[in-house]
PDB file of C-alpha atoms in Angstrom:
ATOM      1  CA  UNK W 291       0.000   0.000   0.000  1.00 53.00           C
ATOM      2  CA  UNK W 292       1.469   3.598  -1.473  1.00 55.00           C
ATOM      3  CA  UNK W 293       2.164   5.799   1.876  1.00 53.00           C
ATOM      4  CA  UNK W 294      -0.291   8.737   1.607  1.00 53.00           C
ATOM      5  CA  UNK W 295       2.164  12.068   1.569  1.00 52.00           C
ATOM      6  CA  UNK W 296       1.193  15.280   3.452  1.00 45.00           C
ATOM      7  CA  UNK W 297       0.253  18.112   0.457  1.00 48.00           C
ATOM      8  CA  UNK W 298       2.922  20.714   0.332  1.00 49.00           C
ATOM      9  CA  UNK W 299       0.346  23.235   1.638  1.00 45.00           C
ATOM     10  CA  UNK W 300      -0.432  21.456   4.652  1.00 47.00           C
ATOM     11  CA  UNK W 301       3.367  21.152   5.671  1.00 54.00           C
ATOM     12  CA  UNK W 302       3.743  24.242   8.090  1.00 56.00           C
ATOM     13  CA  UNK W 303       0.652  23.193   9.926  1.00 54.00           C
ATOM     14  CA  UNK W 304       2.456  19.527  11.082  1.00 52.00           C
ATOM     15  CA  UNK W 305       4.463  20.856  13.510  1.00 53.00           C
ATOM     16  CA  UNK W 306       1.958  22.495  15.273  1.00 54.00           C
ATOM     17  CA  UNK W 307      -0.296  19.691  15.149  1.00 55.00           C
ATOM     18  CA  UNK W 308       1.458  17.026  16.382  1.00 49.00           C
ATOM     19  CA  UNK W 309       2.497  19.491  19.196  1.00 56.00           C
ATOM     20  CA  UNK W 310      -1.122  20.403  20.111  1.00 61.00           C
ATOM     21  CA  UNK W 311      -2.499  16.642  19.505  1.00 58.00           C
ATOM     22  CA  UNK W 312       0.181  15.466  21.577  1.00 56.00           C
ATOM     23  CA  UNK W 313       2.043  17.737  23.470  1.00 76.00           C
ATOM     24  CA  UNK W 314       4.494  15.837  25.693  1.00 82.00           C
ATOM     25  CA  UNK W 315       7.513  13.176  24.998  1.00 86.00           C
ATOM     26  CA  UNK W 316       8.938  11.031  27.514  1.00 87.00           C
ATOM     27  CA  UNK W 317      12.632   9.989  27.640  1.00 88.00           C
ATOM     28  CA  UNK W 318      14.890   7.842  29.928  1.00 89.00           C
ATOM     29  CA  UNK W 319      18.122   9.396  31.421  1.00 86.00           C
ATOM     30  CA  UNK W 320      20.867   7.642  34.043  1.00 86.00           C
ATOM     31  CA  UNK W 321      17.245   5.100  34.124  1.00 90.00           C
ATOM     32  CA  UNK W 322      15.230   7.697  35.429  1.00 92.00           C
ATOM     33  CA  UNK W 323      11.976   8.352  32.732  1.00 91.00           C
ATOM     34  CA  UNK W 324      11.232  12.547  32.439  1.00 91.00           C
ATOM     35  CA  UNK W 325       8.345  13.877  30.572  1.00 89.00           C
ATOM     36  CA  UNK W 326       8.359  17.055  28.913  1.00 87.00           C
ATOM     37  CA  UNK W 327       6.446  19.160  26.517  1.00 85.00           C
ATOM     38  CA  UNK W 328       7.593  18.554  23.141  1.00 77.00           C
ATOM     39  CA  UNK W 329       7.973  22.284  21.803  1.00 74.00           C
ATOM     40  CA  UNK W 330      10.825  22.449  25.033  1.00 77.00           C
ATOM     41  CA  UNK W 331      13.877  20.986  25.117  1.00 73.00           C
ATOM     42  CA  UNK W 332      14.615  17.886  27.096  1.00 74.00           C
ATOM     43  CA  UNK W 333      16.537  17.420  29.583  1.00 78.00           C
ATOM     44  CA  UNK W 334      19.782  17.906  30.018  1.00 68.00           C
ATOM     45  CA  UNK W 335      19.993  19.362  26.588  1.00 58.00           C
ATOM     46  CA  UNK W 336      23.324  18.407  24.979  1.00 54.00           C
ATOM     47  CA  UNK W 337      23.956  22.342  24.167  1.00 55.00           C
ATOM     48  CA  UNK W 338      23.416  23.239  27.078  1.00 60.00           C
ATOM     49  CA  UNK W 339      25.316  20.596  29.274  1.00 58.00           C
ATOM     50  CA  UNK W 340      28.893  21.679  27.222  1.00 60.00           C
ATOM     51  CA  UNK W 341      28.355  24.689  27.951  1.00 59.00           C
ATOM     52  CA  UNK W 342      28.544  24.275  31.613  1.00 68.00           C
ATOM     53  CA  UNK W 343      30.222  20.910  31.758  1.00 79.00           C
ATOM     54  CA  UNK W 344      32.241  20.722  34.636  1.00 81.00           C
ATOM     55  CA  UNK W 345      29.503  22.461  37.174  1.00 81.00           C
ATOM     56  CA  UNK W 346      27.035  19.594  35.975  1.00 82.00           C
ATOM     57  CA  UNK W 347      29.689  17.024  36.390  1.00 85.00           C
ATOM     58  CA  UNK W 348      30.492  18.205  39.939  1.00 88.00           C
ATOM     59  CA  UNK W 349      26.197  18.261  40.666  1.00 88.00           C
ATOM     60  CA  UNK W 350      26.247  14.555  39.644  1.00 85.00           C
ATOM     61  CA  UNK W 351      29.145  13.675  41.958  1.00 89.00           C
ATOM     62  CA  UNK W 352      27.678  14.795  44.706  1.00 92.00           C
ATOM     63  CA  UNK W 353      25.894  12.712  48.037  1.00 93.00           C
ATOM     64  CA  UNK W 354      24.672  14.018  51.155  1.00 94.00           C
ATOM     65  CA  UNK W 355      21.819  14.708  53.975  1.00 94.00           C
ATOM     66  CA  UNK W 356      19.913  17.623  52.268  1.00 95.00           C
ATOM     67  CA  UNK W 357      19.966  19.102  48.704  1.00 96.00           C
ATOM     68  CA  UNK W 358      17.208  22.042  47.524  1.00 96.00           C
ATOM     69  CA  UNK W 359      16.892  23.116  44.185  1.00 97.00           C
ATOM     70  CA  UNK W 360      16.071  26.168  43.290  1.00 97.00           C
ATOM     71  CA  UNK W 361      14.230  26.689  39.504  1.00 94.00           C
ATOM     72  CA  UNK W 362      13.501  22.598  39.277  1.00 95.00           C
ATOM     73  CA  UNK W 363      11.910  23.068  35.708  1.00 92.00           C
ATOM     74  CA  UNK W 364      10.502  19.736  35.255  1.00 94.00           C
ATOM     75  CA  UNK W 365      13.365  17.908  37.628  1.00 95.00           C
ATOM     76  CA  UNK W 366      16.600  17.617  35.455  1.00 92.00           C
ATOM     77  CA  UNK W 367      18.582  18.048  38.610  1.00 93.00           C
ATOM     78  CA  UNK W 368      15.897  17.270  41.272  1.00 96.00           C
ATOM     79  CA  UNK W 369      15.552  13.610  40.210  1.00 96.00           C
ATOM     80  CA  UNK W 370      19.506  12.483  40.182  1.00 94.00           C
ATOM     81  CA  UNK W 371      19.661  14.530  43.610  1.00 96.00           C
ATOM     82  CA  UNK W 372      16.989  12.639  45.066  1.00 97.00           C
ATOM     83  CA  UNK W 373      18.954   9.130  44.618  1.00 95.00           C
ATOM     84  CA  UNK W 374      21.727  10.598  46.127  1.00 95.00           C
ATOM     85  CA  UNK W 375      20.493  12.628  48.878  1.00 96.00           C
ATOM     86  CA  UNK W 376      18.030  12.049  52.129  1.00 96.00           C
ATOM     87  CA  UNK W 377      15.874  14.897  51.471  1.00 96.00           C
ATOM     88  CA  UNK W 378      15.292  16.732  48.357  1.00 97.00           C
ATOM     89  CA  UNK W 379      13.188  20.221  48.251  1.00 97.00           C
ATOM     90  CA  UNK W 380      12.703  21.844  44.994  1.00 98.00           C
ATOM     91  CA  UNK W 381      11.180  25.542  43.904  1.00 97.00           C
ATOM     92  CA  UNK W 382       9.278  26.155  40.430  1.00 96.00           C
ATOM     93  CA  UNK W 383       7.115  29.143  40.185  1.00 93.00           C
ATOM     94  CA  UNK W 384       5.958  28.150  36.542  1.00 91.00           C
ATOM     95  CA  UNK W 385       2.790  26.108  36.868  1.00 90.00           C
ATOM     96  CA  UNK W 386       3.421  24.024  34.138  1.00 88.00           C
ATOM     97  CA  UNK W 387       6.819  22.925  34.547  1.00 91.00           C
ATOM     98  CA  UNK W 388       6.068  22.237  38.231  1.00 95.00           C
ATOM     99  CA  UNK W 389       2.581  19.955  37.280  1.00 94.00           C
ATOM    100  CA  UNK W 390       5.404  18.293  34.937  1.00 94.00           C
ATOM    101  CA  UNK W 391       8.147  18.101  37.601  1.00 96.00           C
ATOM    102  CA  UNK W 392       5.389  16.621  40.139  1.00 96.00           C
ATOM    103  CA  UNK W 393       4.312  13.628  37.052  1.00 95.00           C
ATOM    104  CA  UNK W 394       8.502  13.228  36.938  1.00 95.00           C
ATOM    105  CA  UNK W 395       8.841  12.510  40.416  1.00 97.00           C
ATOM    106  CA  UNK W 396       5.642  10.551  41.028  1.00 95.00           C
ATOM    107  CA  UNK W 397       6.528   8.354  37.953  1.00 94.00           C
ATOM    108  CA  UNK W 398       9.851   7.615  39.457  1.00 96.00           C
ATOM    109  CA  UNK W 399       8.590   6.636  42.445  1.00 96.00           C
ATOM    110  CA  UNK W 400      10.474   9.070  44.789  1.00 97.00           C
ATOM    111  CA  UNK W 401       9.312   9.761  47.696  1.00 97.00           C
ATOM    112  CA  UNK W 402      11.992  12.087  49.393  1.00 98.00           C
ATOM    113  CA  UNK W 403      11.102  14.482  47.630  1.00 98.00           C
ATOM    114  CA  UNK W 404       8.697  17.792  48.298  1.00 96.00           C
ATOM    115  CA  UNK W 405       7.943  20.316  45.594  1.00 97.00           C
ATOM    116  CA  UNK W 406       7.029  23.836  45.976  1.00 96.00           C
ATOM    117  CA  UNK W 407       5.279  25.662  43.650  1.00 96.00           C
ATOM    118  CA  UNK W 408       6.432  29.289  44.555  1.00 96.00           C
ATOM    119  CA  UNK W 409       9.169  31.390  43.857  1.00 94.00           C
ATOM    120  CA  UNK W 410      11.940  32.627  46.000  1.00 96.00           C
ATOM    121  CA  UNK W 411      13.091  35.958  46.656  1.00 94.00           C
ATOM    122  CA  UNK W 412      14.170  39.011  49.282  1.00 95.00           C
ATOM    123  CA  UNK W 413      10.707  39.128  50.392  1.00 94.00           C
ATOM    124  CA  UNK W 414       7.357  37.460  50.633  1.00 94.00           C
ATOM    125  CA  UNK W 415       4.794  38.721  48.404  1.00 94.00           C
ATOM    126  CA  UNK W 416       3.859  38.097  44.426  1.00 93.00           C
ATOM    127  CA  UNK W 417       5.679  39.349  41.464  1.00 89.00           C
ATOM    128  CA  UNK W 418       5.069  39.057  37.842  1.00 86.00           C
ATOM    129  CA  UNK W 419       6.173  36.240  35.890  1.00 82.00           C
ATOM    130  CA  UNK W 420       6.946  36.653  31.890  1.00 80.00           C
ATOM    131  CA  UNK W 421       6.051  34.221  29.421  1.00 76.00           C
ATOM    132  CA  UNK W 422       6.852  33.812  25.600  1.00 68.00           C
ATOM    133  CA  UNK W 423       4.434  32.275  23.248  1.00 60.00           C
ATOM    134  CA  UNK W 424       6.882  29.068  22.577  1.00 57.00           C
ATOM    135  CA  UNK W 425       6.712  28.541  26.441  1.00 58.00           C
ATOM    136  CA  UNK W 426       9.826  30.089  27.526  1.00 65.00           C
ATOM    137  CA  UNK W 427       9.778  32.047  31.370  1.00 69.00           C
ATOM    138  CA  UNK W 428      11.220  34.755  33.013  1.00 70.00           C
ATOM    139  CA  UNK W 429      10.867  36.572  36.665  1.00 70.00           C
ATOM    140  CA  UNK W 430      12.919  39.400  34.803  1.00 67.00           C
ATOM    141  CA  UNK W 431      10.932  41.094  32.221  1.00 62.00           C
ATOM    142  CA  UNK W 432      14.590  42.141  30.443  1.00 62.00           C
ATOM    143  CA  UNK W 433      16.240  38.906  30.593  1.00 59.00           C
ATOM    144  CA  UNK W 434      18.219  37.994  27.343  1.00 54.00           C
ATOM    145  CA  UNK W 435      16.831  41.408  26.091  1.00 58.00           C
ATOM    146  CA  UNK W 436      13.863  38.742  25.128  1.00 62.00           C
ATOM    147  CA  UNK W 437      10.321  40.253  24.144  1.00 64.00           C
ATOM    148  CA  UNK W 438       7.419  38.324  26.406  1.00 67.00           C
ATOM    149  CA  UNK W 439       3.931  37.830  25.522  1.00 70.00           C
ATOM    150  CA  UNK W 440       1.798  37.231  28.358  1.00 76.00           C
ATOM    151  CA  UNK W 441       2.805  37.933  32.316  1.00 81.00           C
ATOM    152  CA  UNK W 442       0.787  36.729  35.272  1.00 82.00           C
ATOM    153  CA  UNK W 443       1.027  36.688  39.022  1.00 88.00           C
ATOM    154  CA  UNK W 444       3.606  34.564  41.564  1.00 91.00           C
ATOM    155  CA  UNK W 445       3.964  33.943  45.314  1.00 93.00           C
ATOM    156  CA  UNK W 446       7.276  34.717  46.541  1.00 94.00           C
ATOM    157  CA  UNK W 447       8.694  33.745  49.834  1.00 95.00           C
ATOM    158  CA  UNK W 448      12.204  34.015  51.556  1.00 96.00           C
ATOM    159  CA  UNK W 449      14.497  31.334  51.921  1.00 95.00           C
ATOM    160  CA  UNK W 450      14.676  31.928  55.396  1.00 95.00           C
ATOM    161  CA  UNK W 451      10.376  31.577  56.145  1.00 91.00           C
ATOM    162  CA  UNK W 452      11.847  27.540  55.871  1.00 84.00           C
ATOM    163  CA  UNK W 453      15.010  28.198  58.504  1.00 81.00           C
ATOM    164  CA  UNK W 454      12.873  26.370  61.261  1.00 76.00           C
ATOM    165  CA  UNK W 455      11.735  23.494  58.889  1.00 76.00           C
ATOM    166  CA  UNK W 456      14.771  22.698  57.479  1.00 76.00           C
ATOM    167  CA  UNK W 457      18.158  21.846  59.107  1.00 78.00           C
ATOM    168  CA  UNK W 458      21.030  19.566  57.535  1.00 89.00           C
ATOM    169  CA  UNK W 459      21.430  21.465  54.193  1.00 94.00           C
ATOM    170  CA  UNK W 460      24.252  20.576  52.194  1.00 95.00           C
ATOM    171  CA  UNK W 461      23.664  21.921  48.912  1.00 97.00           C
ATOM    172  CA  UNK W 462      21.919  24.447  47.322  1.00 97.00           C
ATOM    173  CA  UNK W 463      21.433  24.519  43.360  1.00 96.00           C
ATOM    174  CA  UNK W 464      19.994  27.917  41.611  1.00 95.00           C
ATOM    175  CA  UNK W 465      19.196  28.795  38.404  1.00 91.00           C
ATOM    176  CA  UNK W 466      17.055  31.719  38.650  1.00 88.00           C
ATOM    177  CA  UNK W 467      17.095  33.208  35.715  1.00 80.00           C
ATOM    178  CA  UNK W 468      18.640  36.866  37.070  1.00 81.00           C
ATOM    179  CA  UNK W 469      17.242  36.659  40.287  1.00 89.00           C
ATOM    180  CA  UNK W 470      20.389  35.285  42.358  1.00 92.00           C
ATOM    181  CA  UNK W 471      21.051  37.913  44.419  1.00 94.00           C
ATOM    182  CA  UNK W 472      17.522  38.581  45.807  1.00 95.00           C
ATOM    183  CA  UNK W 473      17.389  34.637  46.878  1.00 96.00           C
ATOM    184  CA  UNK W 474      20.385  34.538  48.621  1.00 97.00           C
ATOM    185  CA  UNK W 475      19.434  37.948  50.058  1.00 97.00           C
ATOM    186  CA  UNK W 476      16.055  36.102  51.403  1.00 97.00           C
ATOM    187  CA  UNK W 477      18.281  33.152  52.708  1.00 96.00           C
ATOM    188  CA  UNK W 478      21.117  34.861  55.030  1.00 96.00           C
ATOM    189  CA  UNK W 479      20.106  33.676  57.911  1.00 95.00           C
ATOM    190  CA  UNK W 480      19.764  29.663  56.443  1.00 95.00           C
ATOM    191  CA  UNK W 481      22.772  29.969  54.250  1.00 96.00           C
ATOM    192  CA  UNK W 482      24.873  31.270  57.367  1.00 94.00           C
ATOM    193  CA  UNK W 483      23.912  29.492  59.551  1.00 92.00           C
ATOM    194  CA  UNK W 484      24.234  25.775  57.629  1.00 93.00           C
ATOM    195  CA  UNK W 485      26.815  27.502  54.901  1.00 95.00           C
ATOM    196  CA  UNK W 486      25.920  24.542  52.123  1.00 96.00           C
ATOM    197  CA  UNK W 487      28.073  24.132  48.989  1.00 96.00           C
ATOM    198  CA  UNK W 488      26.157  26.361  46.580  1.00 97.00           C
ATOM    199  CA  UNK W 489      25.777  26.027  42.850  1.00 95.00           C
ATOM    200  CA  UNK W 490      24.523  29.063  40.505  1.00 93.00           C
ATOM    201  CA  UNK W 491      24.092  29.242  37.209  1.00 87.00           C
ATOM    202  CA  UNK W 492      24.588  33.142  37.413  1.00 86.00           C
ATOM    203  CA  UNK W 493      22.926  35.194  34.641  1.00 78.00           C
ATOM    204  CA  UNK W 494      25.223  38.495  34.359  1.00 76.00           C
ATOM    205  CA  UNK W 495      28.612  39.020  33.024  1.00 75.00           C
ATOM    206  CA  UNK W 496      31.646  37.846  35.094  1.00 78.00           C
ATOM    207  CA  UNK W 497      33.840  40.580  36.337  1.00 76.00           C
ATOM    208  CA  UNK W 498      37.013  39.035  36.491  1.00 75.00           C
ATOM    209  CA  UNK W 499      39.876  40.633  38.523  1.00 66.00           C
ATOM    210  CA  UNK W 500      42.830  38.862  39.896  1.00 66.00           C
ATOM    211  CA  UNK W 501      42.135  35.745  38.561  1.00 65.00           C
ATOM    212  CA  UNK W 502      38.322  35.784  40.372  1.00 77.00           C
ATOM    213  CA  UNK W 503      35.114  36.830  39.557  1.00 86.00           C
ATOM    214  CA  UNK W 504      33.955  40.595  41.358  1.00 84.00           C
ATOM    215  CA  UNK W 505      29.883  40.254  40.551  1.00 90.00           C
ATOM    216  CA  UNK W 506      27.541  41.109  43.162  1.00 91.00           C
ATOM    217  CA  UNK W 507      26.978  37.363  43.663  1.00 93.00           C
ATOM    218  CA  UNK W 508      30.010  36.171  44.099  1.00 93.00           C
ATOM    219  CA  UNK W 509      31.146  39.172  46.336  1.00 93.00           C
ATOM    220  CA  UNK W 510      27.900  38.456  48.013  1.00 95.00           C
ATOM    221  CA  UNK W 511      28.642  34.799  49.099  1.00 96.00           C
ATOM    222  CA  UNK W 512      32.301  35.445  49.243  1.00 94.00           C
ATOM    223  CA  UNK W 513      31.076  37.897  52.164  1.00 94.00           C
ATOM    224  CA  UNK W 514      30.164  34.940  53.931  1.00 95.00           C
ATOM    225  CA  UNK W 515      33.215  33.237  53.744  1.00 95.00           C
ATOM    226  CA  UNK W 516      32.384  31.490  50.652  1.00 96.00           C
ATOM    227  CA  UNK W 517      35.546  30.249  48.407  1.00 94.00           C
ATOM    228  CA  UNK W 518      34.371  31.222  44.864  1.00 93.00           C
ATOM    229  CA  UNK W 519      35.112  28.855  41.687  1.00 91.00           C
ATOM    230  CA  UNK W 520      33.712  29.756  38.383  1.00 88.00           C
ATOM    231  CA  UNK W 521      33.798  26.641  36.578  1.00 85.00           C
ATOM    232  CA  UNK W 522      32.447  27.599  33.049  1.00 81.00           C
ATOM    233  CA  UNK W 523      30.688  31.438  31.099  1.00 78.00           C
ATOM    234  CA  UNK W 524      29.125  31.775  28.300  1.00 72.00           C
ATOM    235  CA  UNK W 525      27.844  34.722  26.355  1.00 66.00           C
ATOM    236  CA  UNK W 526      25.593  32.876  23.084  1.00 61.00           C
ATOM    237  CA  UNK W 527      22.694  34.213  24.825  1.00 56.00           C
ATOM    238  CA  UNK W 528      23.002  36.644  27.535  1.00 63.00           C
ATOM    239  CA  UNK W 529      25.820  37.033  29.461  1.00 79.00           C
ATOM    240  CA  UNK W 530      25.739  33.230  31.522  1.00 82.00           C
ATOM    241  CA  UNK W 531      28.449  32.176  34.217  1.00 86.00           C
ATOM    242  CA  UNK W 532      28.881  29.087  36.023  1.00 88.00           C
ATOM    243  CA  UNK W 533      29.601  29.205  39.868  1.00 92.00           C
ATOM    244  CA  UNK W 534      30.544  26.645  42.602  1.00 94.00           C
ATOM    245  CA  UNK W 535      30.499  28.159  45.919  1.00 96.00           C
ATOM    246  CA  UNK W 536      31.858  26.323  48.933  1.00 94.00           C
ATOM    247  CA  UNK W 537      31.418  27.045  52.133  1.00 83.00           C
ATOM    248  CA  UNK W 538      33.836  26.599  55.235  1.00 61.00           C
ATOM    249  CA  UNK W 539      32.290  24.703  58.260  1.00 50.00           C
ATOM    250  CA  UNK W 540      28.057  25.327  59.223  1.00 46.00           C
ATOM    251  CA  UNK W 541      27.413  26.954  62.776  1.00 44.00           C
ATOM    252  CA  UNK W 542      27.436  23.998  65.114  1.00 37.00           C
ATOM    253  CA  UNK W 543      24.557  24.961  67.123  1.00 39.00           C
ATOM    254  CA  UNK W 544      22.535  24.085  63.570  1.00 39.00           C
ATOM    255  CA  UNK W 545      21.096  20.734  63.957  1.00 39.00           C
ATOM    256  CA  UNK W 546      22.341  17.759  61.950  1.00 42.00           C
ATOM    257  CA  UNK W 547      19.174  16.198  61.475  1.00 50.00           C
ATOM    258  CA  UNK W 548      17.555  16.828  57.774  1.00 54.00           C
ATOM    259  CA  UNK W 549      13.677  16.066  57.574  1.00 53.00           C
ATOM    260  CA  UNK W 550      10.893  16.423  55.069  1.00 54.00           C
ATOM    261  CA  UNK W 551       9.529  20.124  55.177  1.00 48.00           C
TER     262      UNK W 551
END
């Protein structure tokens, strides 16, 4: 039987189709199964793991009591950390990605992990969160220079509001899209207090001087005693640099327990 071709005319309209008529893909990764909308990337996109190589090698060497992670998406990082960690907690103000990153975790059958579908900043409140029409999102109307389509309302809360709730942190990974500084600004009290090994994808130019980077993030954590190592930049879009932050020894009157918040 002759295969029936799609008329010429009818080409552009295949794409969109198939992504309306069946919107999400799954794959398998280090045997853990992710679903994600097909017009997105998947992940651990190849691009963008050379890019910052060496901070996502370091992320998957990692073991420990306590990990949060901070942007989940749909889990690329929160599902690896939860095999290797007690307790994961992960932040994703999108309500998409964090309805996918709840399927990702129930479908892997984790259960130390808690999701939060909020977004973290200096204070606790709502802001406005940015969306393109091909599903791309932003807390920062001007990141990339990008034009957005649509904007609606998030929570926000602090870092610390979870201080009481959460003891035994060991690492903290952030991709926040711009908003760095404000998080950590919310978090003094936890991140001083525990002083976990933090890793940032950092979305502003590196300063460097003396062989270090001088950005208000790193001079930030570096504040608080944090040994700064920029492992990887990149400038294809936006200004992008990669930063593993360790910390010296966590105020001993902080509790070594970890527990679910």
């Amino acid at each position: 039987m002759k295969k029936r071709r799609i008329p010429r005319l009818l080409h552009p309209y295949k794409e969109w189709a198939i992504n309306t008529l069946f919107p999400m893909k799954t794959v398998e990764l280090d045997q853990l199964k992710f679903r994600y909308l097909r017009r997105d990337a998947p992940p651990h996109n190849p691009e963008d793991f050379a890019k910052g190589i060496e901070f996502h090698q370091r992320i998957r060497r990692l073991t420990g009591r306590a990990a949060m992670d901070i942007g989940a998406n749909i889990g690329s990082y929160t599902l690896p950390l939860a095999r290797r960690f007690k307790v994961v907690t992960a932040f994703e103000p999108n309500e998409v990605h964090c309805r996918l990153l709840r399927l990702n975790v129930s479908l892997n059958k984790l259960r130390n992990v808690r999701v939060y579908e909020v977004a973290l900043s200096d204070t606790d409140g709502t802001m406005p969160m940015y969306i393109r029409s091909g599903g791309a999102t932003s807390l920062d109307e001007k990141h990339y220079g990008l034009a957005y389509d649509r904007v609606f309302p998030v929570k926000t809360v602090r870092l610390d509001d979870f201080l009481s709730k959460f003891q035994g942190l060991d690492f903290i990974k952030m991709d926040a899209e711009g908003l760095e500084l404000r998080i950590l600004q919310g978090g003094l009290q936890l991140i001083s207090i525990q002083m976990p090994t933090i890793a940032l994808e950092v979305h502003r130019p590196r300063i460097a001087h003396n062989g270090s980077c001088t950005c208000s993030v790193c001079d930030w954590l570096r504040g608080l005693g944090y040994v700064i190592d920029v492992t990887g930049e990149s400038s294809s879009v936006g200004d992008v640099h990669w930063v593993w932050a360790k910390g010296g020894l966590a105020n001993p009157s902080a509790s070594a327990d970890c527990s679910l918040m």
